[in-house]
PDB file of C-alpha atoms in Angstrom:
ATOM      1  CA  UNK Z  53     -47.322   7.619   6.806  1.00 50.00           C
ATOM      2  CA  UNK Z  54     -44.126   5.967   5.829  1.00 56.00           C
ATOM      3  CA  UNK Z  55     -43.532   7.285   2.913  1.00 58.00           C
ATOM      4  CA  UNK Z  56     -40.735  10.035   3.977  1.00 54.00           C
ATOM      5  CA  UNK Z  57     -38.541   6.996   4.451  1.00 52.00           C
ATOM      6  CA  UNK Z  58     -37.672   5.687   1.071  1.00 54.00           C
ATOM      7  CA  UNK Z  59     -37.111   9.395   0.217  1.00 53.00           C
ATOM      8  CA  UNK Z  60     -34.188   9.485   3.246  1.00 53.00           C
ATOM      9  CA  UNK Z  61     -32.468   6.340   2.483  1.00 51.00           C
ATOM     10  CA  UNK Z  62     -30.286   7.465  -0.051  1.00 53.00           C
ATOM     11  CA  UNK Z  63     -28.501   9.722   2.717  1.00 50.00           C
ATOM     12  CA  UNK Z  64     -28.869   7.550   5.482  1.00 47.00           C
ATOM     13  CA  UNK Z  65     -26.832   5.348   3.300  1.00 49.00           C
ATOM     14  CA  UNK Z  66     -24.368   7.380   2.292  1.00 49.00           C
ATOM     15  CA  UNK Z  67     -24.051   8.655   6.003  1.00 48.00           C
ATOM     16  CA  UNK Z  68     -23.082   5.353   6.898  1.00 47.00           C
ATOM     17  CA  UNK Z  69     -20.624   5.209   4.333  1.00 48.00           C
ATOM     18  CA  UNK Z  70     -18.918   8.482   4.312  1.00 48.00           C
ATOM     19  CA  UNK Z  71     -16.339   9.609   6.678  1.00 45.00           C
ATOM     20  CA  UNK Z  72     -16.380  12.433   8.604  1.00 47.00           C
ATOM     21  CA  UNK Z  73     -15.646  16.106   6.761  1.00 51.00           C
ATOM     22  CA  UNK Z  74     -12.869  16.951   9.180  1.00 57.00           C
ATOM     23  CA  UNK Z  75     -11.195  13.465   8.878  1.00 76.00           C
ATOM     24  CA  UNK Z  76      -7.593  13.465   7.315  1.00 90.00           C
ATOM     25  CA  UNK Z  77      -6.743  11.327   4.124  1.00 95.00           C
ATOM     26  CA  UNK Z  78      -3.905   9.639   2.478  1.00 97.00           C
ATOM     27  CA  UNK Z  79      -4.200   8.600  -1.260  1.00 98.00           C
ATOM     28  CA  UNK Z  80      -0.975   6.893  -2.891  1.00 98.00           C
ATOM     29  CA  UNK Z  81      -0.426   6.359  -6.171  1.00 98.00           C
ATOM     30  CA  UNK Z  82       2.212   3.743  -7.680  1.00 98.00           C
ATOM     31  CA  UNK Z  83       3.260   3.319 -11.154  1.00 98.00           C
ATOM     32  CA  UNK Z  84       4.184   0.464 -12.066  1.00 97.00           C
ATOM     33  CA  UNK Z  85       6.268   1.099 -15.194  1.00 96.00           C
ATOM     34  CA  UNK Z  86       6.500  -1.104 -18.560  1.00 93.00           C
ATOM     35  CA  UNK Z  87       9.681  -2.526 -18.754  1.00 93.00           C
ATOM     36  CA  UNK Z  88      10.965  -3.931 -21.749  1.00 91.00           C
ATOM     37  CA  UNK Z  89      12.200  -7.197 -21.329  1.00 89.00           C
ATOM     38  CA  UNK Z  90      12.130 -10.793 -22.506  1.00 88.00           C
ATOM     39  CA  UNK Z  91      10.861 -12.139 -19.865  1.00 89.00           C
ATOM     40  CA  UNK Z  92       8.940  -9.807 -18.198  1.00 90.00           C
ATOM     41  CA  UNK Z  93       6.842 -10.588 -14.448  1.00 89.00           C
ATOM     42  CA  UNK Z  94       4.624  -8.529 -12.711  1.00 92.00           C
ATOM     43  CA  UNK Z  95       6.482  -7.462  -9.589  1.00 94.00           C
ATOM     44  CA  UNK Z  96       5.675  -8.246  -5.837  1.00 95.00           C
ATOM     45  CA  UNK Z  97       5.118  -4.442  -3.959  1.00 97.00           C
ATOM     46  CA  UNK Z  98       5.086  -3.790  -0.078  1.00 97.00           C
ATOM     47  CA  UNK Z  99       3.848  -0.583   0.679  1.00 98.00           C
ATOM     48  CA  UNK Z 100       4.134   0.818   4.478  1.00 98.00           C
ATOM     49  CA  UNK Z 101       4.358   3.905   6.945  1.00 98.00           C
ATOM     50  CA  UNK Z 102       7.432   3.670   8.343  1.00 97.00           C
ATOM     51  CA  UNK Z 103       9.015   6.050  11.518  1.00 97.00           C
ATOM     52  CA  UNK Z 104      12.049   7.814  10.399  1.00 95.00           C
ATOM     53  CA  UNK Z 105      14.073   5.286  12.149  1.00 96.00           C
ATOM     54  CA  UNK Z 106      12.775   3.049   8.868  1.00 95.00           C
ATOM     55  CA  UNK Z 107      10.796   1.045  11.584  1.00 95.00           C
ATOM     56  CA  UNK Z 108       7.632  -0.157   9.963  1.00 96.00           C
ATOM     57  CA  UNK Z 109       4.473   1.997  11.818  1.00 96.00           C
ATOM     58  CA  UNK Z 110       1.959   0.138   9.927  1.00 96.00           C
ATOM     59  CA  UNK Z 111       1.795  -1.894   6.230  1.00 96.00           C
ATOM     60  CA  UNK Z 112      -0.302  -0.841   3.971  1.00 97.00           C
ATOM     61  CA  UNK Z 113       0.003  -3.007   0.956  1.00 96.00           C
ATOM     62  CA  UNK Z 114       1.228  -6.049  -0.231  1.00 95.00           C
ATOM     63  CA  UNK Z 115       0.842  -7.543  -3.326  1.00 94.00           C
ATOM     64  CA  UNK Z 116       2.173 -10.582  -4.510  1.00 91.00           C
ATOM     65  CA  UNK Z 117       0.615 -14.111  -6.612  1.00 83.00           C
ATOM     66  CA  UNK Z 118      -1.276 -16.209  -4.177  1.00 73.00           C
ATOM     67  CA  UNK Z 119      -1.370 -19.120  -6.245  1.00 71.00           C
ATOM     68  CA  UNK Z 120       0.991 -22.416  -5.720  1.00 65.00           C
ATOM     69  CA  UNK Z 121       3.581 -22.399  -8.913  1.00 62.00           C
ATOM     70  CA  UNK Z 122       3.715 -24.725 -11.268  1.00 66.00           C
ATOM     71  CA  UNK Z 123       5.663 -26.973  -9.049  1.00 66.00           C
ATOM     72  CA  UNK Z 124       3.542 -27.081  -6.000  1.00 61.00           C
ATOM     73  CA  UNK Z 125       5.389 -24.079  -4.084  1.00 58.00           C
ATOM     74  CA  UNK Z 126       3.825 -21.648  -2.265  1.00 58.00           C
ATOM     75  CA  UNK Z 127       4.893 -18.395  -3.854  1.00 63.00           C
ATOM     76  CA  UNK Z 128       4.797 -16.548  -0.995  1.00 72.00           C
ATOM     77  CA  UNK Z 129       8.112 -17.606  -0.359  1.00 73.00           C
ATOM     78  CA  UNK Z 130       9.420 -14.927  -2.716  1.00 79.00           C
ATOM     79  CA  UNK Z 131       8.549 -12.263  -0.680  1.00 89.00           C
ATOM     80  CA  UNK Z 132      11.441 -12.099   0.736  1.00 92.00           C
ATOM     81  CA  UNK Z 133      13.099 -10.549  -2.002  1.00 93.00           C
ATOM     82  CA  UNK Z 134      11.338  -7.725  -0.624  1.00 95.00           C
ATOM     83  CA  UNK Z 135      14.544  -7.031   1.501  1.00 95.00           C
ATOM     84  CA  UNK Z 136      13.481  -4.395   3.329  1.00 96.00           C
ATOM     85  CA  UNK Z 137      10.132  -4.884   4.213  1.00 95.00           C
ATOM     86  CA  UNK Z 138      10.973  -8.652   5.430  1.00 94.00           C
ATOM     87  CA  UNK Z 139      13.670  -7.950   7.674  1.00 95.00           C
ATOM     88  CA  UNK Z 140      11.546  -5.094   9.091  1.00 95.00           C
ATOM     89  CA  UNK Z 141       8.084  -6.648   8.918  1.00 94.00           C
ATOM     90  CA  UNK Z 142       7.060  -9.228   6.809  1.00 91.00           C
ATOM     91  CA  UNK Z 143       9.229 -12.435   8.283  1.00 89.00           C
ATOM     92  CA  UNK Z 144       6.772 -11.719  11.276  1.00 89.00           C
ATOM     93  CA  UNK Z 145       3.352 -11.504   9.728  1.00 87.00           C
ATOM     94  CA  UNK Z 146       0.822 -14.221   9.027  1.00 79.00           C
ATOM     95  CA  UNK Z 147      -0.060 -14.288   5.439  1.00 76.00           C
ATOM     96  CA  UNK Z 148      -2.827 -13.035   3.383  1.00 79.00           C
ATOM     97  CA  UNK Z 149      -3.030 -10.279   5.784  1.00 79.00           C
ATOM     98  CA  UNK Z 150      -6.630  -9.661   5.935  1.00 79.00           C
ATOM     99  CA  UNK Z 151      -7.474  -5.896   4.294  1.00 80.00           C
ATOM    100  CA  UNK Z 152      -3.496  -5.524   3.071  1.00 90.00           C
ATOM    101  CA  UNK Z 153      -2.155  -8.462   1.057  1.00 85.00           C
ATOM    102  CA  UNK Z 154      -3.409  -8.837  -2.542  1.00 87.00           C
ATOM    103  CA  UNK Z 155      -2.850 -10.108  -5.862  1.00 88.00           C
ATOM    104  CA  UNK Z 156       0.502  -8.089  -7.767  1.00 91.00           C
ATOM    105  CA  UNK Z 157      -0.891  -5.620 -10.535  1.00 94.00           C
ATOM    106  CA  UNK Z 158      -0.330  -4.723 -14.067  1.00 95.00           C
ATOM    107  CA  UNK Z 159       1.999  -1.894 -15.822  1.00 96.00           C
ATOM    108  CA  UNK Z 160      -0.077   1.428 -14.729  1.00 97.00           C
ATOM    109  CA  UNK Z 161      -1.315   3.473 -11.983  1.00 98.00           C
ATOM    110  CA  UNK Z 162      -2.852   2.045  -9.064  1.00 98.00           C
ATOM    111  CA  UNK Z 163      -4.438   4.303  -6.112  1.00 98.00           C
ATOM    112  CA  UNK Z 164      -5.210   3.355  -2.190  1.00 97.00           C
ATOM    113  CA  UNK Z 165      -6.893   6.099   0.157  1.00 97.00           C
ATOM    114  CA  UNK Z 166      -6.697   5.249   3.687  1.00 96.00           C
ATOM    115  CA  UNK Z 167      -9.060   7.606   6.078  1.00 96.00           C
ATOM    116  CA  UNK Z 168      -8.133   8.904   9.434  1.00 95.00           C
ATOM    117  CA  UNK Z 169     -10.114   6.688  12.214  1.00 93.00           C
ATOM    118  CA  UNK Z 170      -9.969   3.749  10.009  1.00 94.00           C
ATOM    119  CA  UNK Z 171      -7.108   1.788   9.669  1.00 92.00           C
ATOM    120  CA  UNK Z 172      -4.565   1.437   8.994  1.00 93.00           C
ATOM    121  CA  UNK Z 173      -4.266   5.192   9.893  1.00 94.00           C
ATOM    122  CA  UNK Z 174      -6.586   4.422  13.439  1.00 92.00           C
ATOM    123  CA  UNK Z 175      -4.198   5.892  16.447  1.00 92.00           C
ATOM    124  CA  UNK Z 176      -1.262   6.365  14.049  1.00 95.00           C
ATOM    125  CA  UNK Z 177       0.437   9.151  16.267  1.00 95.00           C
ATOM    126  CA  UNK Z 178       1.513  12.725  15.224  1.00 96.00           C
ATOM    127  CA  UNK Z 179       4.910  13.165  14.184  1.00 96.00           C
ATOM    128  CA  UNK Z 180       7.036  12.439  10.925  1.00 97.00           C
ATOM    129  CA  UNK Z 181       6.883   9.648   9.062  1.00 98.00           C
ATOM    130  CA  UNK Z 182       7.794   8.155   5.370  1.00 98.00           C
ATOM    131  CA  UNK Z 183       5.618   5.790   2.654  1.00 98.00           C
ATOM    132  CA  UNK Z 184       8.058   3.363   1.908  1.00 98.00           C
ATOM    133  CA  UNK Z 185       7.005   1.661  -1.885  1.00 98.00           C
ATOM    134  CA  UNK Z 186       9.232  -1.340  -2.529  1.00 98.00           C
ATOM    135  CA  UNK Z 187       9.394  -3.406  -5.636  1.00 97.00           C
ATOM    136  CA  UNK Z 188      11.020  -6.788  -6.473  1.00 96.00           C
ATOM    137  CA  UNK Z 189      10.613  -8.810  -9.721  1.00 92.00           C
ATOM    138  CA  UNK Z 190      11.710 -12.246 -10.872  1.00 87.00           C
ATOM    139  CA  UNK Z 191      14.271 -11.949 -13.640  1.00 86.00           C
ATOM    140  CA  UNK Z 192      14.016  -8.004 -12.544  1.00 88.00           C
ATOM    141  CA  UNK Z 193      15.526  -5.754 -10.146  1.00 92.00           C
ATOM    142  CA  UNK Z 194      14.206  -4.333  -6.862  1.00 95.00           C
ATOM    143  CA  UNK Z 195      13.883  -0.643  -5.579  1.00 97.00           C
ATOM    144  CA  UNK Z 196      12.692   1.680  -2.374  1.00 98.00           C
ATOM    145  CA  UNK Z 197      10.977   5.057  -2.533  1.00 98.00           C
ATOM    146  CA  UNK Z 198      10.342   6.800   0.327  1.00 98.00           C
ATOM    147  CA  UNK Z 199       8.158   9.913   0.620  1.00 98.00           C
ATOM    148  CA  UNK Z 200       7.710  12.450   3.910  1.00 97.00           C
ATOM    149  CA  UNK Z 201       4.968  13.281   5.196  1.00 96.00           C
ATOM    150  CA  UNK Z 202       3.769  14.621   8.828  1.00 96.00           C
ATOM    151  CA  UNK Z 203       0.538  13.599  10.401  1.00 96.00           C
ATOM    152  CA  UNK Z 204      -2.010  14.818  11.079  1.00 95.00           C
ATOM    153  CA  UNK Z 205      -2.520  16.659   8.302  1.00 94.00           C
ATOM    154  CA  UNK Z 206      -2.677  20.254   8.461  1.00 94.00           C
ATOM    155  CA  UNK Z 207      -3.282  21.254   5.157  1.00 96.00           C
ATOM    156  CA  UNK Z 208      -3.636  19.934   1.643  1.00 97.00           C
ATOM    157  CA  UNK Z 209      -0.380  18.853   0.036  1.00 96.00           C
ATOM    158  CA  UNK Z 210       1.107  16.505  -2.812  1.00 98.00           C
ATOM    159  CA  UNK Z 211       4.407  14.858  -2.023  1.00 97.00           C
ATOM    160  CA  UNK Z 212       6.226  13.013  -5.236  1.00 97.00           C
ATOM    161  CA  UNK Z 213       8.758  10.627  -5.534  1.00 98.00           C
ATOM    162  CA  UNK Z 214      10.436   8.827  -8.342  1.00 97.00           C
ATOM    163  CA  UNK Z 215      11.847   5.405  -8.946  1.00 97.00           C
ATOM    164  CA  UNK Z 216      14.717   4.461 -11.569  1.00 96.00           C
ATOM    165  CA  UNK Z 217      13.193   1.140 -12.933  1.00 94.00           C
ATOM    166  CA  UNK Z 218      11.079  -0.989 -11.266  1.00 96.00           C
ATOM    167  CA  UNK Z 219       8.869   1.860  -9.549  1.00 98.00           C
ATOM    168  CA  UNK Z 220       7.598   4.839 -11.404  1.00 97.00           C
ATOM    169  CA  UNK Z 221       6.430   7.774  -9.688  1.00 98.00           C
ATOM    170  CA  UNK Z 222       4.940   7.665  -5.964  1.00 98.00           C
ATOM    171  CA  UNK Z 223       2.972  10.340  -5.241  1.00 98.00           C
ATOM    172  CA  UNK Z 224       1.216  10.775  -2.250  1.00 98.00           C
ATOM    173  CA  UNK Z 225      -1.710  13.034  -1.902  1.00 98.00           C
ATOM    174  CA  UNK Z 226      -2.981  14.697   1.843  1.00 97.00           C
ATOM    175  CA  UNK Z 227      -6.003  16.029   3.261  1.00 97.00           C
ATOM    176  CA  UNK Z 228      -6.833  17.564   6.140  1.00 95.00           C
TER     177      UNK Z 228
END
């Protein structure tokens, strides 16, 4: 008599899982480039949605070490050198931010999706906004690249971007 319901569980699970056909997506994708240096560190990124006043809407990404240093510091203190994201945002938050703060990441491409309904993209009005990818490194430089992009999405697009050192190419991908 119950044997119909091991045969629905895969899509009940995957129901629960999924989001809704109609919902819009953002996918970014940072490149982190290989840098030729002596001393080389992986850099501390802040990525956010900022109005086009540069006021930060909502952050979606920040990765830096987590660990004390050697010398009993928190290293969280370097985030700072994040100028822009600081002064705008980060002086105020709490750190780890729970489902945003992370550990910094190797030379390469690395992807977030964020789903509309979900945050950080729940009630994020219509209108015009930018992703705003910033990129400090010890014994490096630092860098902004900012990419357009209007929500909600109407239709599928790919926005690109480009940095000059520290940041390679930003590309964001939308879905409707």
């Amino acid at each position: 008599m119950r044997k119909w319901i091991p045969a629905l569980m895969p899509a009940l699970v995957a129901g629960v899982f999924s989001h809704p056909a109609n919902a819009g997506e953002v996918s970014v994708k940072v490149t982190i480039p290989q840098i030729n240096t002596a001393e080389y560190h992986r850099p501390y990124v802040a990525i956010w949605i900022e109005k086009p006043d540069q006021s930060v809407q909502k952050n979606l990404a920040v990765w830096y070490s987590q660990k004390k240093t050697d010398k009993g510091e928190q290293s969280d203190k370097w985030l700072k050198d994040l100028r822009q994201w600081w002064r705008k945002s980060g002086r105020e938050q709490s750190l780890p931010m729970d489902g945003v703060t992370g550990a910094t990441r190797a030379v390469g491409e690395h992807a977030l999706t964020f789903v509309e309904g979900k945050e950080p993209l729940a009630n994020l009005p219509a209108g015009q906004y930018n992703i705003a990818v910033e990129s400090a490194r010890e014994k490096g430089g630092r860098e902004i690249v900012r990419v357009p992009f209007t929500w909600p999405v109407k239709k599928a697009e790919t926005a690109k971007a480009a940095g000059k050192e520290e940041l390679g190419d930003i590309v964001v991908d939308l879905k409707p």
